[in-house]
Tab-separated table of C-alpha atoms in Angstrom:
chain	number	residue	atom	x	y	z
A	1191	UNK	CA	0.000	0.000	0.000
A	1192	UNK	CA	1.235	3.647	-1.227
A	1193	UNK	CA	1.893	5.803	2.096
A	1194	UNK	CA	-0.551	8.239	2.708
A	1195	UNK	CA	1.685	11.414	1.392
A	1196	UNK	CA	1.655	9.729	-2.274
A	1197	UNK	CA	-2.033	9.663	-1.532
A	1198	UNK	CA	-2.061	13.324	-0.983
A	1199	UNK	CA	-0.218	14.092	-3.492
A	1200	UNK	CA	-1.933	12.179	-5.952
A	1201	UNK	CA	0.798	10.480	-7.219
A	1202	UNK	CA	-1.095	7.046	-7.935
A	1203	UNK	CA	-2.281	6.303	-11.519
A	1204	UNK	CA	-5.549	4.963	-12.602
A	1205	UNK	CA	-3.297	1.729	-13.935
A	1206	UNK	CA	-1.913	1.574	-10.139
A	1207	UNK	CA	-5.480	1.320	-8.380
A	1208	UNK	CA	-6.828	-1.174	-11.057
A	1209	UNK	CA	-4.624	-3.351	-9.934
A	1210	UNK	CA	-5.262	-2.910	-6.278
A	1211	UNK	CA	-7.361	-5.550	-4.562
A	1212	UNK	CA	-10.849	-4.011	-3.638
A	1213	UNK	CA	-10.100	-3.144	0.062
A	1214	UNK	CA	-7.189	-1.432	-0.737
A	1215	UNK	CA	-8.954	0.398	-2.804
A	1216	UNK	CA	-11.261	0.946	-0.263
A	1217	UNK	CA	-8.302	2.002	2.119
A	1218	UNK	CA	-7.435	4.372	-1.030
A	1219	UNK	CA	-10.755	6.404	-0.579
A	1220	UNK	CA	-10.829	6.497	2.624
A	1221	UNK	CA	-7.465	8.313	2.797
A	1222	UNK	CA	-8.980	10.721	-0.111
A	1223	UNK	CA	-11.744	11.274	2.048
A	1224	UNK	CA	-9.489	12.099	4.892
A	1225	UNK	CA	-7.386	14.475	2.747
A	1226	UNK	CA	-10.117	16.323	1.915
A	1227	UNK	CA	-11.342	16.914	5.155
A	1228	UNK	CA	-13.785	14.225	6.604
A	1229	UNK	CA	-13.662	12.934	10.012
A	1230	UNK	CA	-14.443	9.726	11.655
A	1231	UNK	CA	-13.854	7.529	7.896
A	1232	UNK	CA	-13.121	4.344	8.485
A	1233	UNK	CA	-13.612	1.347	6.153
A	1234	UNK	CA	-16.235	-1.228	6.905
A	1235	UNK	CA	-16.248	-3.459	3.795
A	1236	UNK	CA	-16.531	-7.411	3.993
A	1237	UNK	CA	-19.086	-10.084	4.636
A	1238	UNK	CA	-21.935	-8.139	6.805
A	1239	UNK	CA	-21.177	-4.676	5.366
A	1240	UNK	CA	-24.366	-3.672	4.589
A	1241	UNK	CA	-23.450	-2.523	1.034
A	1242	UNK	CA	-20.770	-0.284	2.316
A	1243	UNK	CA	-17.443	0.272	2.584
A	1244	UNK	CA	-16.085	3.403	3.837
A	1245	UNK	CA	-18.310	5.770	6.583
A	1246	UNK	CA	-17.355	8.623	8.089
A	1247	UNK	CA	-18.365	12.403	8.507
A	1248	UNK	CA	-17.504	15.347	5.490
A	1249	UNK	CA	-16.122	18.819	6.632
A	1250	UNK	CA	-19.406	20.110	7.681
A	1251	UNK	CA	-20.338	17.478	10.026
A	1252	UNK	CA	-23.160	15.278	7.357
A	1253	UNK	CA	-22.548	11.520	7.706
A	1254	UNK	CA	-21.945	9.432	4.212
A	1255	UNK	CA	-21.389	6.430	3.400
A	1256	UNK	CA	-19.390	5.114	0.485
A	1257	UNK	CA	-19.862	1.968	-1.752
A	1258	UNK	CA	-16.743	1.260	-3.576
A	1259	UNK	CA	-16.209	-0.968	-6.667
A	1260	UNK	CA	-12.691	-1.948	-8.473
A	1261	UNK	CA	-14.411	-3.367	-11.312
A	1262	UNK	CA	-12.139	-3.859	-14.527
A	1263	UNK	CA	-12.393	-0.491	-16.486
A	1264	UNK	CA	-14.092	-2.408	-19.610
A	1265	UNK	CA	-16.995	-3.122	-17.014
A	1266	UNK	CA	-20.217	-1.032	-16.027
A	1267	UNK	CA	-21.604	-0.592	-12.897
A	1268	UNK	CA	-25.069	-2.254	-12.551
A	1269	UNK	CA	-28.548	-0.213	-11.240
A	1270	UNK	CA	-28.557	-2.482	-8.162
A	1271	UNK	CA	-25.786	-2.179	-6.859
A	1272	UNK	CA	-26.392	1.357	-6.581
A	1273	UNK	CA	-30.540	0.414	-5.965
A	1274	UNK	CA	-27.992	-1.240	-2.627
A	1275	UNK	CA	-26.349	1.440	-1.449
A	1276	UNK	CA	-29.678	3.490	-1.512
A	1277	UNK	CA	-30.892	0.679	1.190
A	1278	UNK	CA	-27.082	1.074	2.878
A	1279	UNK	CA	-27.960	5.023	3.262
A	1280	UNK	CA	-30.714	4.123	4.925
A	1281	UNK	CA	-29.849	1.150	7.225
A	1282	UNK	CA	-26.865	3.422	8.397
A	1283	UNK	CA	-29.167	6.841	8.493
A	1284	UNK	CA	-26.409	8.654	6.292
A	1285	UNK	CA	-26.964	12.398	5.022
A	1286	UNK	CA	-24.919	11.639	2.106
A	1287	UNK	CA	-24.494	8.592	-0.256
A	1288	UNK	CA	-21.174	8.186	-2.714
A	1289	UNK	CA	-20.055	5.434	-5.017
A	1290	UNK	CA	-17.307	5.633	-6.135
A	1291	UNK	CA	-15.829	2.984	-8.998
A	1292	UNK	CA	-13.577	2.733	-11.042
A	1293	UNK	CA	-14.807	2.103	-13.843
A	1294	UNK	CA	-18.205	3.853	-15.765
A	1295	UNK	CA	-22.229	3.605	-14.435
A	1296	UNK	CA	-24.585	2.283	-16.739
A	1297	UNK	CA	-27.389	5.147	-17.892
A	1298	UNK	CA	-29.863	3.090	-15.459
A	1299	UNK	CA	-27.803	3.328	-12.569
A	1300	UNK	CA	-26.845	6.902	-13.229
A	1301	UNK	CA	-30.566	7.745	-13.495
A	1302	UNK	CA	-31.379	5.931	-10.324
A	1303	UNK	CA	-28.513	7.803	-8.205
A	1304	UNK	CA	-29.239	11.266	-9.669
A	1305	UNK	CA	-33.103	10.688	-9.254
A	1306	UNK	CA	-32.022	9.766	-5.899
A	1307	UNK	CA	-29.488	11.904	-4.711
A	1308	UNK	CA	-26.345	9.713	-4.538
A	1309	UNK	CA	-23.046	10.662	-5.753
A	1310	UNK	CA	-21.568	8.593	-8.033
A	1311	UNK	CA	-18.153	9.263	-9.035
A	1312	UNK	CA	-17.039	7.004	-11.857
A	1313	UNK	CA	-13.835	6.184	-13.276
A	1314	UNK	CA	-13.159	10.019	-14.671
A	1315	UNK	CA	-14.392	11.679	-11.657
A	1316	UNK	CA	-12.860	9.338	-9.209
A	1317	UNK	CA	-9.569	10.116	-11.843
A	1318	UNK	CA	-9.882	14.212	-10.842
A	1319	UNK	CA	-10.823	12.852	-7.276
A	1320	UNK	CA	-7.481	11.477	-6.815
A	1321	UNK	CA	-5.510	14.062	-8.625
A	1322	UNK	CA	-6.459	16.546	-5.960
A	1323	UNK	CA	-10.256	17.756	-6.684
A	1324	UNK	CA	-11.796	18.016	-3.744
A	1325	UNK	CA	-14.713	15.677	-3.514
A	1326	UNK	CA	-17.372	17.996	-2.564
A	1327	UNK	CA	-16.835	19.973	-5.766
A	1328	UNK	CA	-17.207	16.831	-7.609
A	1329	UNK	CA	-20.798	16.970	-6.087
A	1330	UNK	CA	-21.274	19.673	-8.604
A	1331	UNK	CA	-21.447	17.308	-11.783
A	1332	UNK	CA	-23.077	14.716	-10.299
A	1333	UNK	CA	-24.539	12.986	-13.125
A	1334	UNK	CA	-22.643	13.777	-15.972
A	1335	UNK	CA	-19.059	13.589	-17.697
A	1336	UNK	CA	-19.717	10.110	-19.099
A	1337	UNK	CA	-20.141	10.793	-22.343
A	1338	UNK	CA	-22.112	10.699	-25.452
A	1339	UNK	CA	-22.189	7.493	-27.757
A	1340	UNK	CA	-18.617	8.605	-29.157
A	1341	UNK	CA	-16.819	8.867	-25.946
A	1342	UNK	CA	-18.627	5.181	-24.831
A	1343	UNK	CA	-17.086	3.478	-27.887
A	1344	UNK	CA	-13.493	4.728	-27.513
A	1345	UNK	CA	-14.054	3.779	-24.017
A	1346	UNK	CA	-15.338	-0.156	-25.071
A	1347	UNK	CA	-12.099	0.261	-27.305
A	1348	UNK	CA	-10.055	1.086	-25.079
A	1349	UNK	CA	-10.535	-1.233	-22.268
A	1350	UNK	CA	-12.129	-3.871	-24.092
A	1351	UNK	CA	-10.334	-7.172	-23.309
């Protein structure tokens, strides 16, 4: 595991954290929550989690909780598994909801957490996340940056096995 200063400093590539298992990439966003402020994170993932991974408190004192997904980057993140961490939001009575992947949301799922206030921060977002954005801005775009039919094609190119 990188130490916590190459965390904050954002010098770990998206080709460095898709090879990370999934609760080290957990650990990762928890440490980017931490450098941007939040209080109390710590990660909760494994058998029992509830559908999440990472809770804790952002700078002005709401509670989240985070789903996070290492999927391969050719993959898509399903409707219920964010339909899950709607439920996890709940069970936990969280202000805030994030899920954060690595990878891209299908339009479903995107609908869903937009419709339902959840921040989803695929692979590009998550990308500017850990290059230094700060995640509350990232709030701002919730919902979009994914592309048009162009920009999903280069993508299935891309990292397309």
């Amino acid at each position: 595991m990188e130490t916590a200063g190459q965390i904050t400093a954002g010098r770990r590539t998206l080709a460095v954290i898709d090879t990370l298992p999934g609760t080290q990439f957990e650990e990762v966003v928890a440490e980017l929550c931490r450098r941007d402020g939040c209080t109390q994170v710590r990660t909760v993932g494994g058998t029992g989690d509830n559908r999440a991974d990472v809770l804790g408190r952002l700078p002005d004192g709401r509670s989240m909780v985070i789903q996070c997904k290492r999927y391969a980057p050719h993959r898509t993140t399903a409707s219920r598994e964010v339909r899950d961490l709607l439920g996890a939001k709940v069970h936990f009575a969280a202000d805030i909801a994030i899920f954060v992947a690595a990878t891209r949301f299908s339009r479903q799922a995107e609908a869903f957490a937009v419709g339902h206030q959840i921040l989803t921060l695929h692979r590009d977002f998550f990308g500017l996340w850990n290059n230094g954005t700060p995640l509350l801005s990232l709030a701002e775009v919730n919902g979009r940056g994914q592309g048009g039919a162009t920009h999903r094609s280069r993508w299935k190119q891309t990292h397309s096995k």
